[in-house]
CSV table of C-alpha atoms and ligand atoms in Angstrom, one decimal:
chain,number,residue,atom,x,y,z
A,251,UNK,CA,-18.8,-41.6,33.7
A,252,UNK,CA,-17.4,-39.2,36.3
A,253,UNK,CA,-19.9,-36.4,37.0
A,254,UNK,CA,-18.6,-32.9,37.2
A,255,UNK,CA,-20.1,-29.8,38.8
A,256,UNK,CA,-22.9,-28.3,36.8
A,257,UNK,CA,-24.4,-24.8,36.9
A,258,UNK,CA,-28.1,-25.4,37.3
A,259,UNK,CA,-31.0,-23.0,37.4
A,260,UNK,CA,-34.3,-23.9,39.0
A,261,UNK,CA,-37.3,-21.9,38.0
A,262,UNK,CA,-40.0,-22.1,40.6
A,263,UNK,CA,-38.9,-22.8,44.2
A,264,UNK,CA,-41.9,-24.4,45.9
A,265,UNK,CA,-42.0,-27.9,47.3
A,266,UNK,CA,-40.5,-29.5,44.2
A,267,UNK,CA,-38.1,-26.8,43.0
A,268,UNK,CA,-36.6,-26.1,46.4
A,269,UNK,CA,-36.0,-29.7,47.1
A,270,UNK,CA,-34.6,-30.3,43.6
A,271,UNK,CA,-32.3,-27.3,43.9
A,272,UNK,CA,-31.1,-28.1,47.4
A,273,UNK,CA,-30.4,-31.7,46.6
A,274,UNK,CA,-28.5,-31.0,43.4
A,275,UNK,CA,-26.4,-28.4,45.4
A,276,UNK,CA,-25.8,-31.1,48.1
A,277,UNK,CA,-24.5,-33.3,45.3
A,278,UNK,CA,-21.9,-30.6,44.5
A,279,UNK,CA,-23.5,-28.6,41.8
A,280,UNK,CA,-23.8,-24.8,41.6
A,281,UNK,CA,-27.5,-24.0,41.9
A,282,UNK,CA,-29.5,-20.8,41.5
A,283,UNK,CA,-33.2,-20.8,42.5
A,284,UNK,CA,-35.4,-18.3,40.7
A,285,UNK,CA,-38.9,-17.4,41.9
A,286,UNK,CA,-41.3,-14.5,41.3
A,287,UNK,CA,-42.3,-14.4,45.0
A,288,UNK,CA,-40.2,-11.6,46.6
A,289,UNK,CA,-41.0,-12.8,50.1
A,290,UNK,CA,-39.8,-16.4,49.4
A,291,UNK,CA,-36.6,-15.2,47.7
A,292,UNK,CA,-35.8,-12.8,50.6
A,293,UNK,CA,-36.4,-15.6,53.2
A,294,UNK,CA,-34.1,-18.0,51.3
A,295,UNK,CA,-31.4,-15.4,51.1
A,296,UNK,CA,-31.6,-15.1,54.9
A,297,UNK,CA,-31.1,-18.8,55.2
A,298,UNK,CA,-34.7,-19.8,55.8
A,299,UNK,CA,-36.8,-22.0,53.6
A,300,UNK,CA,-40.3,-20.7,52.9
A,301,UNK,CA,-42.1,-24.0,53.5
A,302,UNK,CA,-42.1,-26.8,56.1
A,303,UNK,CA,-40.2,-29.9,54.9
A,304,UNK,CA,-38.3,-32.0,57.5
A,305,UNK,CA,-34.6,-31.6,57.2
A,306,UNK,CA,-34.7,-29.2,54.3
A,307,UNK,CA,-33.6,-26.0,56.0
A,308,UNK,CA,-30.5,-27.6,57.4
A,309,UNK,CA,-29.3,-28.9,54.0
A,310,UNK,CA,-30.3,-25.7,52.4
A,311,UNK,CA,-28.3,-23.6,54.8
A,312,UNK,CA,-25.3,-25.9,54.6
A,313,UNK,CA,-25.1,-25.5,50.8
A,314,UNK,CA,-25.9,-21.8,50.9
A,315,UNK,CA,-22.9,-21.3,53.3
A,316,UNK,CA,-20.7,-23.4,51.0
A,317,UNK,CA,-21.6,-20.9,48.2
A,318,UNK,CA,-23.3,-23.6,46.0
A,319,UNK,CA,-26.9,-22.4,46.5
A,320,UNK,CA,-28.7,-19.0,46.2
A,321,UNK,CA,-32.0,-17.5,45.4
A,322,UNK,CA,-32.9,-14.6,43.1
A,323,UNK,CA,-35.8,-12.9,41.4
A,324,UNK,CA,-33.5,-12.1,38.4
A,325,UNK,CA,-34.0,-14.8,35.7
A,326,UNK,CA,-31.6,-13.4,33.1
A,327,UNK,CA,-28.8,-13.1,35.6
A,328,UNK,CA,-29.4,-16.6,36.9
A,329,UNK,CA,-29.2,-18.1,33.4
A,330,UNK,CA,-25.7,-16.6,32.7
A,331,UNK,CA,-23.5,-19.6,32.1
A,332,UNK,CA,-26.2,-22.1,33.1
A,333,UNK,CA,-27.0,-24.8,30.5
A,334,UNK,CA,-29.3,-26.9,32.7
A,335,UNK,CA,-32.7,-25.3,33.5
A,336,UNK,CA,-35.4,-27.0,35.6
A,337,UNK,CA,-39.0,-25.9,35.4
A,338,UNK,CA,-40.7,-26.6,38.7
A,339,UNK,CA,-43.7,-24.3,38.2
A,340,UNK,CA,-47.3,-24.7,39.4
A,341,UNK,CA,-49.7,-26.6,37.1
A,342,UNK,CA,-52.9,-26.1,39.0
A,343,UNK,CA,-56.3,-27.4,38.0
A,344,UNK,CA,-58.1,-25.2,35.4
A,345,UNK,CA,-61.8,-24.5,35.6
A,346,UNK,CA,-62.5,-27.3,33.2
A,347,UNK,CA,-60.4,-29.8,35.1
A,348,UNK,CA,-57.4,-29.6,32.7
A,349,UNK,CA,-53.9,-28.6,33.9
A,350,UNK,CA,-53.3,-24.9,33.7
A,351,UNK,CA,-50.1,-24.5,31.7
A,352,UNK,CA,-50.0,-20.7,31.8
A,353,UNK,CA,-47.0,-20.6,34.3
A,354,UNK,CA,-45.0,-23.1,32.2
A,355,UNK,CA,-45.8,-21.3,28.9
A,356,UNK,CA,-45.1,-17.8,30.3
A,357,UNK,CA,-41.6,-18.9,31.3
A,358,UNK,CA,-41.0,-20.8,28.1
A,359,UNK,CA,-41.8,-17.7,26.1
A,360,UNK,CA,-39.1,-15.7,27.9
A,361,UNK,CA,-36.4,-18.4,27.7
A,362,UNK,CA,-35.4,-18.3,24.0
A,363,UNK,CA,-33.5,-15.0,24.0
A,364,UNK,CA,-31.7,-15.9,27.2
A,365,UNK,CA,-30.1,-19.1,25.9
A,366,UNK,CA,-26.4,-18.7,25.2
A,367,UNK,CA,-25.1,-22.2,24.5
A,368,UNK,CA,-26.6,-25.7,24.1
A,369,UNK,CA,-29.1,-25.9,27.0
A,370,UNK,CA,-31.2,-28.7,28.4
A,371,UNK,CA,-34.6,-27.4,29.7
A,372,UNK,CA,-36.1,-30.0,32.0
A,373,UNK,CA,-39.8,-30.1,32.9
A,374,UNK,CA,-40.2,-31.3,36.5
A,375,UNK,CA,-43.7,-30.0,36.8
A,376,UNK,CA,-46.5,-32.5,36.2
A,377,UNK,CA,-47.8,-31.7,32.8
A,378,UNK,CA,-50.1,-33.3,30.2
A,379,UNK,CA,-48.8,-35.4,27.4
A,380,UNK,CA,-47.5,-33.2,24.6
A,381,UNK,CA,-46.4,-30.3,26.8
A,382,UNK,CA,-42.7,-30.9,26.1
A,383,UNK,CA,-43.4,-30.5,22.4
A,384,UNK,CA,-45.3,-27.2,23.1
A,385,UNK,CA,-42.6,-25.9,25.3
A,386,UNK,CA,-40.0,-26.7,22.7
A,387,UNK,CA,-42.0,-24.9,20.0
A,388,UNK,CA,-42.4,-21.8,22.2
A,389,UNK,CA,-38.7,-21.6,23.0
A,390,UNK,CA,-37.7,-22.3,19.4
A,391,UNK,CA,-39.8,-19.4,18.2
A,392,UNK,CA,-37.3,-17.0,20.0
A,393,UNK,CA,-33.9,-18.5,19.5
A,394,UNK,CA,-31.4,-20.0,17.1
A,395,UNK,CA,-29.4,-21.6,19.9
A,396,UNK,CA,-29.4,-25.4,20.1
A,397,UNK,CA,-31.5,-26.8,23.0
A,398,UNK,CA,-33.5,-29.8,24.1
A,399,UNK,CA,-36.6,-30.1,26.3
A,400,UNK,CA,-36.8,-33.1,28.6
A,401,UNK,CA,-39.6,-34.5,30.7
A,402,UNK,CA,-38.3,-35.5,34.1
A,403,UNK,CA,-41.4,-36.0,36.3
A,404,UNK,CA,-41.0,-35.8,40.1
A,405,UNK,CA,-42.3,-38.5,42.4
A,406,UNK,CA,-41.2,-37.1,45.8
A,407,UNK,CA,-43.7,-37.1,48.7
A,408,UNK,CA,-44.0,-34.0,50.8
A,409,UNK,CA,-42.8,-34.8,54.3
A,410,UNK,CA,-40.2,-37.3,52.9
A,411,UNK,CA,-39.0,-35.2,50.1
A,412,UNK,CA,-35.2,-35.2,50.7
A,413,UNK,CA,-35.2,-39.0,51.2
A,414,UNK,CA,-37.3,-39.5,48.1
A,415,UNK,CA,-35.2,-37.3,46.0
A,416,UNK,CA,-31.9,-38.8,47.0
A,417,UNK,CA,-33.1,-42.4,47.1
A,418,UNK,CA,-35.9,-42.6,44.4
A,419,UNK,CA,-37.7,-45.8,43.4
A,420,UNK,CA,-36.8,-44.6,39.9
A,421,UNK,CA,-35.8,-41.6,37.8
A,422,UNK,CA,-37.8,-41.2,34.7
A,423,UNK,CA,-36.2,-39.3,31.8
A,424,UNK,CA,-38.3,-38.5,28.7
A,425,UNK,CA,-36.2,-37.4,25.8
A,426,UNK,CA,-35.6,-38.4,22.2
A,427,UNK,CA,-32.2,-36.6,22.1
A,428,UNK,CA,-29.1,-38.6,22.7
A,429,UNK,CA,-27.3,-35.4,23.7
A,430,UNK,CA,-29.9,-34.5,26.4
A,431,UNK,CA,-30.0,-38.1,27.6
A,432,UNK,CA,-26.3,-38.0,28.2
A,433,UNK,CA,-26.6,-34.7,30.2
A,434,UNK,CA,-29.4,-36.2,32.3
A,435,UNK,CA,-27.6,-39.5,33.0
A,436,UNK,CA,-24.5,-37.6,34.2
A,437,UNK,CA,-26.5,-35.2,36.3
A,438,UNK,CA,-28.4,-38.1,38.1
A,439,UNK,CA,-25.4,-40.4,38.2
A,440,UNK,CA,-24.6,-39.7,41.9
A,441,UNK,CA,-28.2,-40.8,42.7
A,442,UNK,CA,-28.7,-43.7,40.3
A,443,UNK,CA,-25.3,-45.2,41.1
A,444,UNK,CA,-26.8,-46.5,44.3
A,445,UNK,CA,-29.1,-49.0,42.6
A,446,UNK,CA,-31.9,-46.5,41.9
A,447,UNK,CA,-32.9,-47.2,38.3
A,448,UNK,CA,-33.1,-44.5,35.6
A,449,UNK,CA,-35.5,-45.2,32.8
A,450,UNK,CA,-35.2,-43.5,29.4
A,451,UNK,CA,-38.4,-43.2,27.4
A,452,UNK,CA,-40.1,-40.7,25.1
A,453,UNK,CA,-41.2,-37.3,26.4
A,454,UNK,CA,-44.8,-38.4,26.0
A,455,UNK,CA,-44.4,-41.7,27.9
A,456,UNK,CA,-42.6,-39.8,30.7
A,457,UNK,CA,-45.4,-37.3,31.0
A,458,UNK,CA,-48.0,-40.1,31.0
A,459,UNK,CA,-46.0,-42.1,33.6
A,460,UNK,CA,-46.5,-39.4,36.2
A,461,UNK,CA,-50.2,-39.2,35.7
A,462,UNK,CA,-50.7,-43.0,35.6
A,463,UNK,CA,-48.7,-43.3,38.9
A,464,UNK,CA,-50.7,-40.7,40.7
A,465,UNK,CA,-54.0,-41.9,39.4
A,466,UNK,CA,-53.2,-45.5,40.4
A,467,UNK,CA,-52.4,-44.4,43.9
A,468,UNK,CA,-55.5,-42.3,44.2
A,469,UNK,CA,-57.6,-45.3,43.0
A,470,UNK,CA,-55.8,-47.6,45.5
A,471,UNK,CA,-56.7,-45.2,48.4
A,472,UNK,CA,-60.3,-44.9,47.2
A,473,UNK,CA,-60.7,-48.6,46.8
A,474,UNK,CA,-59.6,-49.2,50.4
A,475,UNK,CA,-61.9,-46.4,51.6
A,476,UNK,CA,-64.8,-48.1,50.0
A,477,UNK,CA,-63.8,-51.5,51.5
A,478,UNK,CA,-63.6,-49.7,54.9
A,479,UNK,CA,-67.0,-48.2,54.5
A,480,UNK,CA,-68.4,-51.6,53.8
A,481,UNK,CA,-66.6,-53.2,56.7
A,482,UNK,CA,-68.5,-50.8,59.0
A,483,UNK,CA,-71.8,-52.1,57.6
A,484,UNK,CA,-71.0,-55.8,57.8
A,485,UNK,CA,-69.3,-55.9,61.2
A,486,UNK,CA,-65.8,-56.6,59.8
A,487,UNK,CA,-62.6,-54.8,60.9
A,488,UNK,CA,-60.6,-53.1,58.1
A,489,UNK,CA,-57.4,-53.4,60.2
A,490,UNK,CA,-57.6,-57.2,59.8
A,491,UNK,CA,-58.8,-57.1,56.2
A,492,UNK,CA,-55.9,-54.7,55.3
A,493,UNK,CA,-53.3,-57.1,56.7
A,494,UNK,CA,-54.8,-60.0,55.0
A,495,UNK,CA,-55.1,-58.3,51.7
A,496,UNK,CA,-51.7,-56.4,51.8
A,497,UNK,CA,-49.8,-59.6,52.5
A,498,UNK,CA,-50.5,-60.7,48.9
A,499,UNK,CA,-47.3,-59.7,47.2
A,500,UNK,CA,-49.2,-58.7,44.1
A,501,UNK,CA,-51.0,-56.0,46.2
A,502,UNK,CA,-48.5,-54.9,49.0
A,503,UNK,CA,-49.2,-53.1,52.2
A,504,UNK,CA,-48.6,-49.5,51.1
A,505,UNK,CA,-51.5,-47.2,50.4
A,506,UNK,CA,-54.0,-49.5,52.0
A,507,UNK,CA,-54.9,-47.3,55.0
A,508,UNK,CA,-58.4,-46.0,54.8
A,509,UNK,CA,-59.2,-42.5,55.9
A,510,UNK,CA,-61.2,-39.4,55.0
A,511,UNK,CA,-60.1,-39.1,51.4
A,512,UNK,CA,-57.0,-38.0,49.6
A,513,UNK,CA,-56.1,-34.3,49.2
A,514,UNK,CA,-53.0,-32.4,48.5
A,515,UNK,CA,-51.7,-30.5,45.6
A,516,UNK,CA,-51.2,-33.5,43.3
A,517,UNK,CA,-53.8,-36.3,43.4
A,518,UNK,CA,-56.9,-34.2,43.0
A,519,UNK,CA,-55.6,-32.2,40.1
A,520,UNK,CA,-53.7,-34.9,38.4
A,521,UNK,CA,-56.6,-37.4,38.3
A,522,UNK,CA,-58.8,-34.6,36.8
A,523,UNK,CA,-56.2,-33.7,34.3
A,524,UNK,CA,-55.8,-37.3,33.1
A,525,UNK,CA,-59.5,-37.6,32.6
A,526,UNK,CA,-59.4,-34.4,30.6
A,527,UNK,CA,-56.6,-35.7,28.4
A,528,UNK,CA,-58.5,-38.9,27.8
A,529,UNK,CA,-61.6,-36.9,26.9
A,530,UNK,CA,-59.6,-34.8,24.4
A,531,UNK,CA,-58.6,-38.1,22.8
A,532,UNK,CA,-62.2,-39.5,22.7
A,533,UNK,CA,-61.6,-41.9,25.6
A,534,UNK,CA,-63.8,-42.1,28.7
A,535,UNK,CA,-61.7,-42.9,31.8
A,536,UNK,CA,-64.7,-44.0,33.8
A,537,UNK,CA,-62.7,-45.7,36.6
A,538,UNK,CA,-61.1,-42.4,37.5
A,539,UNK,CA,-64.3,-40.4,37.4
A,540,UNK,CA,-65.7,-42.8,40.0
A,541,UNK,CA,-62.5,-42.4,42.0
A,542,UNK,CA,-63.1,-38.6,42.1
A,543,UNK,CA,-66.8,-39.0,43.1
A,544,UNK,CA,-66.0,-41.5,45.8
A,545,UNK,CA,-63.2,-39.3,47.2
A,546,UNK,CA,-65.5,-36.3,47.4
A,547,UNK,CA,-68.0,-38.5,49.4
A,548,UNK,CA,-65.2,-39.8,51.6
A,549,UNK,CA,-64.2,-36.3,52.6
A,550,UNK,CA,-67.6,-35.9,54.2
A,551,UNK,CA,-67.6,-39.2,56.1
A,552,UNK,CA,-66.3,-37.9,59.4
A,553,UNK,CA,-68.6,-34.9,59.3
A,554,UNK,CA,-71.6,-37.2,58.7
A,555,UNK,CA,-70.6,-39.3,61.7
A,556,UNK,CA,-70.4,-36.2,63.9
A,557,UNK,CA,-73.7,-34.9,62.7
A,558,UNK,CA,-75.3,-38.2,63.2
A,559,UNK,CA,-74.0,-38.5,66.7
A,560,UNK,CA,-75.3,-35.0,67.6
A,561,UNK,CA,-78.7,-35.6,65.9
A,562,UNK,CA,-77.9,-33.1,63.2
A,563,UNK,CA,-77.7,-30.2,65.7
A,564,UNK,CA,-74.3,-28.7,66.2
A,565,UNK,CA,-75.6,-25.3,67.4
A,566,UNK,CA,-73.7,-24.3,70.5
A,567,UNK,CA,-71.3,-27.3,70.3
A,568,UNK,CA,-67.6,-26.9,70.4
A,569,UNK,CA,-65.5,-29.4,68.4
A,570,UNK,CA,-61.8,-30.0,68.8
A,571,UNK,CA,-60.0,-30.7,65.5
A,572,UNK,CA,-56.5,-32.2,65.3
A,573,UNK,CA,-54.7,-31.8,62.1
A,574,UNK,CA,-55.2,-29.3,59.2
A,575,UNK,CA,-52.5,-30.2,56.7
A,576,UNK,CA,-53.5,-32.7,54.0
A,577,UNK,CA,-51.1,-35.2,55.5
A,578,UNK,CA,-48.5,-35.2,58.3
A,579,UNK,CA,-45.1,-33.7,58.1
A,580,UNK,CA,-46.1,-30.9,55.8
A,581,UNK,CA,-47.6,-27.4,56.1
A,582,UNK,CA,-49.4,-27.9,52.8
A,583,UNK,CA,-53.2,-27.5,53.0
A,584,UNK,CA,-54.1,-27.6,49.3
A,585,UNK,CA,-57.3,-29.7,49.0
A,586,UNK,CA,-56.9,-30.8,52.6
A,587,UNK,CA,-60.1,-32.6,53.9
A,588,UNK,CA,-59.9,-30.3,57.0
A,589,UNK,CA,-61.0,-27.3,55.0
A,590,UNK,CA,-64.3,-28.6,53.8
A,591,UNK,CA,-64.9,-30.1,57.3
A,592,UNK,CA,-64.4,-26.8,59.1
A,593,UNK,CA,-66.7,-25.1,56.6
A,594,UNK,CA,-69.4,-27.7,57.0
A,595,UNK,CA,-69.2,-28.0,60.8
A,596,UNK,CA,-69.2,-24.2,61.4
A,597,UNK,CA,-72.0,-23.8,58.9
A,598,UNK,CA,-74.0,-26.3,61.0
A,599,UNK,CA,-73.5,-24.1,64.1
A,600,UNK,CA,-70.4,-25.6,65.7
A,601,UNK,CA,-67.4,-23.7,67.0
A,602,UNK,CA,-64.1,-25.4,66.0
A,603,UNK,CA,-60.9,-25.4,68.1
A,604,UNK,CA,-58.2,-26.5,65.7
A,605,UNK,CA,-54.5,-27.3,66.1
A,606,UNK,CA,-51.8,-28.4,63.6
A,607,UNK,CA,-48.1,-28.5,64.3
A,608,UNK,CA,-47.2,-26.8,61.0
A,609,UNK,CA,-50.2,-25.8,58.9
A,610,UNK,CA,-51.9,-23.1,61.2
A,611,UNK,CA,-50.5,-20.1,59.3
A,612,UNK,CA,-51.7,-21.4,56.0
A,613,UNK,CA,-55.2,-22.2,57.4
A,614,UNK,CA,-55.3,-18.7,58.9
A,615,UNK,CA,-54.5,-17.2,55.5
A,616,UNK,CA,-57.3,-19.2,53.9
A,617,UNK,CA,-60.1,-19.2,56.5
A,618,UNK,CA,-59.1,-16.6,59.1
A,619,UNK,CA,-59.2,-17.1,62.8
A,620,UNK,CA,-62.8,-16.1,63.2
A,621,UNK,CA,-65.7,-16.4,65.7
A,622,UNK,CA,-66.4,-20.0,64.7
A,623,UNK,CA,-62.7,-21.1,64.2
A,624,UNK,CA,-60.1,-20.8,66.9
A,625,UNK,CA,-56.6,-21.9,66.1
A,626,UNK,CA,-55.0,-22.9,69.4
A,627,UNK,CA,-51.6,-23.7,70.8
A,628,UNK,CA,-51.6,-27.5,71.1
A,629,UNK,CA,-53.7,-30.6,71.0
A,630,UNK,CA,-54.7,-30.2,74.7
A,631,UNK,CA,-55.9,-26.7,74.2
A,632,UNK,CA,-58.0,-27.9,71.4
A,633,UNK,CA,-59.7,-30.5,73.5
A,634,UNK,CA,-60.2,-28.2,76.5
A,635,UNK,CA,-64.0,-27.8,77.0
A,636,UNK,CA,-64.8,-29.4,73.6
A,637,UNK,CA,-67.9,-31.7,73.2
A,638,UNK,CA,-66.0,-34.1,70.9
A,639,UNK,CA,-62.6,-34.5,69.3
A,640,UNK,CA,-62.1,-35.1,65.6
A,641,UNK,CA,-58.8,-36.4,64.3
A,642,UNK,CA,-58.2,-35.3,60.7
A,643,UNK,CA,-54.4,-35.6,60.1
A,644,UNK,CA,-52.3,-38.4,61.6
A,645,UNK,CA,-49.4,-36.4,63.0
A,646,UNK,CA,-47.3,-38.9,65.0
A,647,UNK,CA,-47.4,-36.6,68.1
A,648,UNK,CA,-51.1,-37.2,68.4
A,649,UNK,CA,-50.5,-40.9,68.9
A,650,UNK,CA,-48.6,-40.3,72.1
A,651,UNK,CA,-51.0,-37.9,73.9
A,652,UNK,CA,-52.2,-38.7,77.4
A,653,UNK,CA,-55.7,-40.1,76.8
A,654,UNK,CA,-56.5,-39.7,80.5
A,655,UNK,CA,-55.9,-36.0,80.2
A,656,UNK,CA,-57.8,-35.7,76.9
A,657,UNK,CA,-60.7,-37.4,78.7
A,658,UNK,CA,-60.6,-34.9,81.5
A,659,UNK,CA,-60.5,-32.0,79.1
A,660,UNK,CA,-63.4,-33.0,76.9
A,661,UNK,CA,-66.9,-32.3,78.2
A,662,UNK,CA,-67.7,-35.9,77.2
A,663,UNK,CA,-65.2,-38.6,76.1
A,664,UNK,CA,-66.1,-38.7,72.4
A,665,UNK,CA,-63.6,-39.1,69.6
A,666,UNK,CA,-64.2,-39.3,65.8
A,667,UNK,CA,-60.9,-40.5,64.3
A,668,UNK,CA,-60.6,-40.1,60.5
A,669,UNK,CA,-57.2,-41.7,60.5
A,670,UNK,CA,-57.5,-44.8,62.7
A,671,UNK,CA,-54.7,-43.5,65.0
A,672,UNK,CA,-55.6,-45.5,68.0
A,673,UNK,CA,-56.1,-49.3,68.6
A,674,UNK,CA,-59.7,-50.1,69.2
A,675,UNK,CA,-58.8,-52.0,72.4
A,676,UNK,CA,-56.9,-49.0,73.8
A,677,UNK,CA,-59.9,-46.7,73.3
A,678,UNK,CA,-62.3,-49.3,74.8
A,679,UNK,CA,-60.0,-49.6,77.9
A,680,UNK,CA,-59.7,-45.8,78.2
A,681,UNK,CA,-63.5,-45.5,78.2
A,682,UNK,CA,-64.1,-43.5,75.1
A,683,UNK,CA,-66.9,-43.4,72.6
A,684,UNK,CA,-64.8,-43.9,69.6
A,685,UNK,CA,-65.8,-43.9,65.9
A,686,UNK,CA,-63.1,-44.6,63.3
A,687,UNK,CA,-63.0,-45.7,59.7
A,688,UNK,CA,-63.9,-49.2,58.8
A,689,UNK,CA,-63.5,-50.5,62.4
A,690,UNK,CA,-66.0,-51.5,65.1
A,691,UNK,CA,-67.7,-48.7,67.0
A,692,UNK,CA,-66.5,-48.4,70.6
A,693,UNK,CA,-69.2,-47.3,73.0
A,694,UNK,CA,-67.5,-48.3,76.2
A,695,UNK,CA,-68.2,-45.0,78.0
A,696,UNK,CA,-71.9,-45.0,77.4
B,1006,NAD,P1,-45.5,-24.7,44.5
B,1006,NAD,O1,-46.7,-24.0,44.3
B,1006,NAD,O2,-45.1,-25.1,45.9
B,1006,NAD,O3,-44.3,-23.9,43.9
B,1006,NAD,C1,-44.3,-23.3,42.6
B,1006,NAD,C2,-43.4,-22.1,42.7
B,1006,NAD,O4,-43.3,-21.5,41.4
B,1006,NAD,C3,-43.9,-21.0,43.7
B,1006,NAD,O5,-42.9,-20.7,44.6
B,1006,NAD,C4,-44.2,-19.8,42.7
B,1006,NAD,O6,-44.0,-18.6,43.3
B,1006,NAD,C5,-43.2,-20.1,41.6
B,1006,NAD,N1,-43.5,-19.4,40.4
B,1006,NAD,C6,-44.7,-19.1,39.8
B,1006,NAD,N2,-44.5,-18.5,38.6
B,1006,NAD,C7,-43.2,-18.3,38.5
B,1006,NAD,C8,-42.3,-17.7,37.5
B,1006,NAD,N3,-42.9,-17.2,36.4
B,1006,NAD,N4,-41.0,-17.7,37.6
B,1006,NAD,C9,-40.4,-18.3,38.7
B,1006,NAD,N5,-41.2,-18.9,39.7
B,1006,NAD,C10,-42.5,-18.9,39.6
B,1006,NAD,O7,-45.6,-26.0,43.6
B,1006,NAD,P2,-45.0,-27.5,43.8
B,1006,NAD,O8,-45.8,-28.2,44.8
B,1006,NAD,O9,-43.6,-27.4,44.0
B,1006,NAD,O10,-45.3,-28.2,42.4
B,1006,NAD,C11,-44.7,-27.8,41.2
B,1006,NAD,C12,-45.0,-28.8,40.2
B,1006,NAD,O11,-44.5,-30.1,40.6
B,1006,NAD,C13,-46.5,-29.1,39.9
B,1006,NAD,O12,-46.7,-29.4,38.6
B,1006,NAD,C14,-46.8,-30.3,40.8
B,1006,NAD,O13,-47.9,-31.0,40.3
B,1006,NAD,C15,-45.5,-31.1,40.6
B,1006,NAD,N6,-45.3,-32.0,41.8
B,1006,NAD,C16,-45.5,-31.6,43.0
B,1006,NAD,C17,-45.2,-32.5,44.1
B,1006,NAD,C18,-45.5,-32.1,45.5
B,1006,NAD,O14,-45.5,-33.0,46.4
B,1006,NAD,N7,-45.7,-30.8,45.8
B,1006,NAD,C19,-44.7,-33.8,43.8
B,1006,NAD,C20,-44.4,-34.1,42.5
B,1006,NAD,C21,-44.7,-33.2,41.5
């Protein structure tokens, strides 16, 4: 099948929508991105992307210049002549742990009267099982035009989003309509032709696939965090254990790195939402409840180590903190472990000097640059005069710092590393007191 240019509308241009729109434009389609955020739309129309994602701005600009990509606030105008609509809207956690579908439903309620010809409406947001049916009913209530609703969950990782979108492990398409399946197969053909499989399934199975994948990954991280915590108590080194375990091809090496808990906009809310779905169907997903509890505890591990070291007295102490984003290569701070850490450490009397290459603006909006939290220019400025250094996000630039200089800048050579960024031997040779996760304590400077 030879794909031809499609006129696509993306509704919601955050991390997922903007990457989806930019990549489909890059594949030769005509794409209009719709958002309700005036500032974001205005930035995009000036050729700037309103979030940090490596490589995205360049591809966005190239397609904008080629006339294949634009942004607007005007949904009815965007939909003129467009028969493929992606919903990439937020589905945040509701108060009861369920996914909040109000953004999806609000848009679904407006779509009916705007449809002109057979249209495929594709849900890219992560939504609970049964949502495609609800979206279909809401649209059908306001139109007699033929349409299908498809579930096409997104698996991209922030920081690697372009690569993941263009070279996915798989594309999942949930649809019971042959007509819609044909449209989706043609749309994704430039991607799937390079040996990236496309799996057709029901809408419900597709919706479930996304939650099952994220919950499994959250559980895998949590499992390894618990193993690491135990390693500390039994004088084993999780670096060695990880290699030994990951070499088993049934397990694999990915997602076996212990740390200070998962965060981000997906895992926390998706695990909660799946538990909620299970509850609605009279099933108790005990395993995932334990995952959530353990992850909450893990987010406190580094703070506990710091408090322990300073005999629970942080009054008058200055702490350097490297990394605010929930993971490297993104400016996303949603559910980032750094947030709770900053709150606890400052509440205990410490002043925090924090640095992140991309997430400082977002933290400033959330926490402010106040008396107890100073956002500084770089990793050295954070360490300058601090009583200890805490590594919270593993930005690769932190791995190549001058340890000699850091040692000079700190009032005492003490590092708490929540991401195991440095080899134990290096830190011993450099003369640091160094606590990491699941590895032997280094006390060489004492
Ligand atoms: P986001 O918050 O970054 O972006 C959502 C965008 O939708 C925002 O720009 C917002 O202004 C816009 N919006 C809200 N209401 C709107 C409306 N009525 N009309 C038009 N635009 C509107 O969210 P995201 O991270 O891109 O996530 C979107 C969905 O994709 C979620 O369900 C999420 O779980 C899922 N997902 C996210 C990722 C990820 O890594 N971020 C990965 C896979 C799946």
